[in-house]
PDB file of C-alpha atoms in Angstrom:
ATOM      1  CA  UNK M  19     -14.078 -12.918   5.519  1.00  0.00           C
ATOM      2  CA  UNK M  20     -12.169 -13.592   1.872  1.00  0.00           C
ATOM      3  CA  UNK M  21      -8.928 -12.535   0.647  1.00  0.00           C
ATOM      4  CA  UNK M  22     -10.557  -9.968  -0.771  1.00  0.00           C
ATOM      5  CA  UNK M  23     -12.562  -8.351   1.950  1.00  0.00           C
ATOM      6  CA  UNK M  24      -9.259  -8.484   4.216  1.00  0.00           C
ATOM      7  CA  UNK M  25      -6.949  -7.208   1.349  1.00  0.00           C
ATOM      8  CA  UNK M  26      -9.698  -3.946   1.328  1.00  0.00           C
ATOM      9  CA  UNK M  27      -9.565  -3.882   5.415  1.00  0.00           C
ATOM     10  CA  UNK M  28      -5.656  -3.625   5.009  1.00  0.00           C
ATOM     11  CA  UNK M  29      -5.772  -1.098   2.412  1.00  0.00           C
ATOM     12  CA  UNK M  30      -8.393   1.048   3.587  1.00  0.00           C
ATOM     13  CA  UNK M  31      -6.694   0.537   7.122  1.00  0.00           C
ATOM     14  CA  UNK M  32      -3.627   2.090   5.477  1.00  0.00           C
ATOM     15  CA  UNK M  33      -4.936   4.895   3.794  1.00  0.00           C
ATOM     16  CA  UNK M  34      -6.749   5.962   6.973  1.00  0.00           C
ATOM     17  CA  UNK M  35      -3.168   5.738   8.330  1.00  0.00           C
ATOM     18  CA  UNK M  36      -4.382   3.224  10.827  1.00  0.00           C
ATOM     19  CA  UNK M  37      -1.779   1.014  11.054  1.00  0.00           C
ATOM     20  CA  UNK M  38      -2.913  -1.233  13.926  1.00  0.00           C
ATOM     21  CA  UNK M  39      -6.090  -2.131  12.277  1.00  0.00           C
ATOM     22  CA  UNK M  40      -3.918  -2.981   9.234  1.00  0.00           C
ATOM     23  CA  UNK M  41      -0.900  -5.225  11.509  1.00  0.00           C
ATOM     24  CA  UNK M  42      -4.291  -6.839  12.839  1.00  0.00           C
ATOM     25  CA  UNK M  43      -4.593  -8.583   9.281  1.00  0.00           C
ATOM     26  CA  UNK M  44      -1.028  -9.677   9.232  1.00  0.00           C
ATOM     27  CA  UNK M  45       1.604 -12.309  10.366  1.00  0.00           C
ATOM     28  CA  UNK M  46       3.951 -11.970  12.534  1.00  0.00           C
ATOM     29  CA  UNK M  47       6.399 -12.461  10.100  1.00  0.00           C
ATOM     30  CA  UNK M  48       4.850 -10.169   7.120  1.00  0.00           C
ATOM     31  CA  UNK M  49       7.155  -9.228   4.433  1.00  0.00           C
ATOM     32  CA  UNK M  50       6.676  -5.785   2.858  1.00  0.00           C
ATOM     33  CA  UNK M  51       9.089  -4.462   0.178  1.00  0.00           C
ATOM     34  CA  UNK M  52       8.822  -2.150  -3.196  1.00  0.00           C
ATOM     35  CA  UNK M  53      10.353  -3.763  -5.619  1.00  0.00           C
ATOM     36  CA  UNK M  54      13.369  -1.751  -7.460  1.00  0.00           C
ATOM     37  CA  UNK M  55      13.542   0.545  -3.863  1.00  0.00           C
ATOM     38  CA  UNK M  56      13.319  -1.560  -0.653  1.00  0.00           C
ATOM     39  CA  UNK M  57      12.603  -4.260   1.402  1.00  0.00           C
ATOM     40  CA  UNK M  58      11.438  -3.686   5.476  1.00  0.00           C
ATOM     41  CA  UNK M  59      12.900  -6.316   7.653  1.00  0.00           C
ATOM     42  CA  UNK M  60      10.468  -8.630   8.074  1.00  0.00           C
ATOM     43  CA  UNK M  61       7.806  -8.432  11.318  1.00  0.00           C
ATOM     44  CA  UNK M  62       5.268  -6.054  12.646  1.00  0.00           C
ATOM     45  CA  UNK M  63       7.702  -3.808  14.094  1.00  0.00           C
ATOM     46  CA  UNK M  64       9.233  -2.893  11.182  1.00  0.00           C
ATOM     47  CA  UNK M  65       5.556  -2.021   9.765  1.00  0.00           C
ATOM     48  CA  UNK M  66       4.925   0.236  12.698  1.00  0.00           C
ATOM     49  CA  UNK M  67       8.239   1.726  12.207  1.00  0.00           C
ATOM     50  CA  UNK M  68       7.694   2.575   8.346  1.00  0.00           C
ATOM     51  CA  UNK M  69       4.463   4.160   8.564  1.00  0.00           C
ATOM     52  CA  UNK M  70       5.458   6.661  11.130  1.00  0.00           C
ATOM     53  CA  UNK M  71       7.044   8.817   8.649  1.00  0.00           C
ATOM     54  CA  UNK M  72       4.853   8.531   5.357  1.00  0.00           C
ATOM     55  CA  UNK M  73       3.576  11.784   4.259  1.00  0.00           C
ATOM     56  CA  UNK M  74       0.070  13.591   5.124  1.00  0.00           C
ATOM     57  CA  UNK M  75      -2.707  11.732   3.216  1.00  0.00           C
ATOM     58  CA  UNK M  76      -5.244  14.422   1.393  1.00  0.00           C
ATOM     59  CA  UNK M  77      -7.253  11.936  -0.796  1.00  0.00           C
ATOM     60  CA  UNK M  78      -7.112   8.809  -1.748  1.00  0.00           C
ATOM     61  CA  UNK M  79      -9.473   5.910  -3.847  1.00  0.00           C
ATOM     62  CA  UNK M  80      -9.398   1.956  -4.499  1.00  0.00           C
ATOM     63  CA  UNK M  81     -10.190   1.766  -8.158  1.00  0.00           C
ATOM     64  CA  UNK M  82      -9.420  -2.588  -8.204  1.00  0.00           C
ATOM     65  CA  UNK M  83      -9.389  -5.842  -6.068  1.00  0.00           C
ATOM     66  CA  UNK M  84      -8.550  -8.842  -7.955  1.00  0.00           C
ATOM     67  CA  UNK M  85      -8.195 -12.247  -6.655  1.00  0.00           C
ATOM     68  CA  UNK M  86      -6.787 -15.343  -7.580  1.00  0.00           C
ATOM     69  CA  UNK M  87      -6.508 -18.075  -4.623  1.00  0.00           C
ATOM     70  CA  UNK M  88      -4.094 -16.519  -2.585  1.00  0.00           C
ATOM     71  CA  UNK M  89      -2.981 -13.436  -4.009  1.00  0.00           C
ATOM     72  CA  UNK M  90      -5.167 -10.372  -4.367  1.00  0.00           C
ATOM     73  CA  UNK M  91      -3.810  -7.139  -6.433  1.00  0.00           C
ATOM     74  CA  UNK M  92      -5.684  -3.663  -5.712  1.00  0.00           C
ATOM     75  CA  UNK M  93      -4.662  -0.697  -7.137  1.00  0.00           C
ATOM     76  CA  UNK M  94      -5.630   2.888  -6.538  1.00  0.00           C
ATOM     77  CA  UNK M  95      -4.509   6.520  -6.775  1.00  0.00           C
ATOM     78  CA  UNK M  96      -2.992   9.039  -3.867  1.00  0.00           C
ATOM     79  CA  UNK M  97      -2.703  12.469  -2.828  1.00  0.00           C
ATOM     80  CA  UNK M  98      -0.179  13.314  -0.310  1.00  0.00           C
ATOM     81  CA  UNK M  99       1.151  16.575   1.339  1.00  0.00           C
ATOM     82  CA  UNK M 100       4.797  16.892   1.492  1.00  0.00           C
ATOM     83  CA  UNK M 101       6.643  18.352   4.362  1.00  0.00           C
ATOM     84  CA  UNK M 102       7.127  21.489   1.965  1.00  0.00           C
ATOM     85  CA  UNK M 103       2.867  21.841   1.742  1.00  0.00           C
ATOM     86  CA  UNK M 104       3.047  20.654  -1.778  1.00  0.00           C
ATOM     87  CA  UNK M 105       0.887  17.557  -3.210  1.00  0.00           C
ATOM     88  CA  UNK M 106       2.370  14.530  -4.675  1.00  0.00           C
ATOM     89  CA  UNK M 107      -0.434  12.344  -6.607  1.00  0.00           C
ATOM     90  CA  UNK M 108       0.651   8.838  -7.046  1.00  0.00           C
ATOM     91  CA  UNK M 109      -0.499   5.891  -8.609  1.00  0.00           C
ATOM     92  CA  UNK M 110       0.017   2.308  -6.571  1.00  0.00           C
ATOM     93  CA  UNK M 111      -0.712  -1.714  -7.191  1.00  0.00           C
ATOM     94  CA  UNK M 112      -0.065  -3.434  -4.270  1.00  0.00           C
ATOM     95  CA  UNK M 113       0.010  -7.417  -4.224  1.00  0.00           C
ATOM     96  CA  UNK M 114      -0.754  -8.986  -1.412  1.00  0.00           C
ATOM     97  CA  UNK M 115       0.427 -12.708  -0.963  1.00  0.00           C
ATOM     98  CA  UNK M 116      -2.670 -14.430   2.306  1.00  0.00           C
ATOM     99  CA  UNK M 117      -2.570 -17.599   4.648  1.00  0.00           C
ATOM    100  CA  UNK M 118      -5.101 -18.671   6.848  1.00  0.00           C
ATOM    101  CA  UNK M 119      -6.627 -15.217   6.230  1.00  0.00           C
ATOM    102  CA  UNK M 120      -3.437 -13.308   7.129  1.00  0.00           C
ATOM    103  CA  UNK M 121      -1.174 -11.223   4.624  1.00  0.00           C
ATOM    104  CA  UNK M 122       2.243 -12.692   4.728  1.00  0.00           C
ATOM    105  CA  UNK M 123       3.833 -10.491   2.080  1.00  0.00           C
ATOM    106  CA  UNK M 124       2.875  -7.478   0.410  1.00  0.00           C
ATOM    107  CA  UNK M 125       4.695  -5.861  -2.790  1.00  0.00           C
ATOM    108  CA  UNK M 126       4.273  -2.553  -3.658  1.00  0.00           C
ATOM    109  CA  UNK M 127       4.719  -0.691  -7.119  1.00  0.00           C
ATOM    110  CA  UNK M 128       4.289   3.186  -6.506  1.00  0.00           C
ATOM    111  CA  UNK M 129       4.400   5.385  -9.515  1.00  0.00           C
ATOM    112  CA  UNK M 130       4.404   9.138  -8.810  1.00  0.00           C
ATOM    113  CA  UNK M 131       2.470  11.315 -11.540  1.00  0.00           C
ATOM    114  CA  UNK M 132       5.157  13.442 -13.695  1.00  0.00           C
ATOM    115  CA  UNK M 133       4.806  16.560 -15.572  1.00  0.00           C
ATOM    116  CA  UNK M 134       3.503  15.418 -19.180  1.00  0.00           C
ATOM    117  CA  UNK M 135       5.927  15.988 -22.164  1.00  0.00           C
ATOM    118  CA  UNK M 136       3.910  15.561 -25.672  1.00  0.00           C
ATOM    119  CA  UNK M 137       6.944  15.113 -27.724  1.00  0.00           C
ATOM    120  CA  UNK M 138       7.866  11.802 -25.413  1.00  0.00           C
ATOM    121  CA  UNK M 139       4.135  10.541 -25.815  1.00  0.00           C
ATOM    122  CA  UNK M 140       4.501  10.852 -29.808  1.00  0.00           C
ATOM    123  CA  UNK M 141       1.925  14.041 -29.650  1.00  0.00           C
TER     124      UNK M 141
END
């Protein structure tokens, strides 16, 4: 398997909130942040721990998978149901950082759709 066919087992692993199949694809050590936010300590545990608490997935799609030796970027779109029963949609580009066909880091950008404004656009 390429980076890029275990970069799409990790995210669709994710998305199915399967996080065992997605720690399965990862080492020991993996190092998951969001830039700008937070960092997890690094290790499984802390993986486990994280994705526990994320919110109720409705929908979700891969739109990209880029690689480039070792680093593959995907990006994709969200729909999550908040604790209050309202969706969130949210936009994401994860980079994920392989060796010896394991992910040892993973960045995540999350952007979270806003209302639009036309006057800020230039409309």
């Amino acid at each position: 398997m390429n980076n890029k066919e275990i970069v799409q087992q990790v995210i669709d692993a994710f998305l199915n909130k399967d996080t065992e199949r997605a720690l399965a694809y990862m080492s020991e050590d993996v190092q998951i942040g969001w830039p700008g936010f937070f960092d997890l300590p690094a290790g499984k545990e802390a993986v486990r721990s994280f994705f526990t608490n994320v919110p109720e997935l409705v929908s979700s799609q891969v739109i990209d998978l880029i690689a480039e030796g070792n680093t593959v970027a995907g990006t994709g779109t969200v729909t999550s149901r908040d604790k209050d029963g309202s969706l969130k949609n949210s936009f994401f580009c994860d980079v994920y950082e392989l060796e010896n066909g394991k992910v040892i880091r993973l960045k995540s950008y999350m952007v979270f759709e806003q209302p639009r404004v036309a006057a800020a656009c230039g409309n």
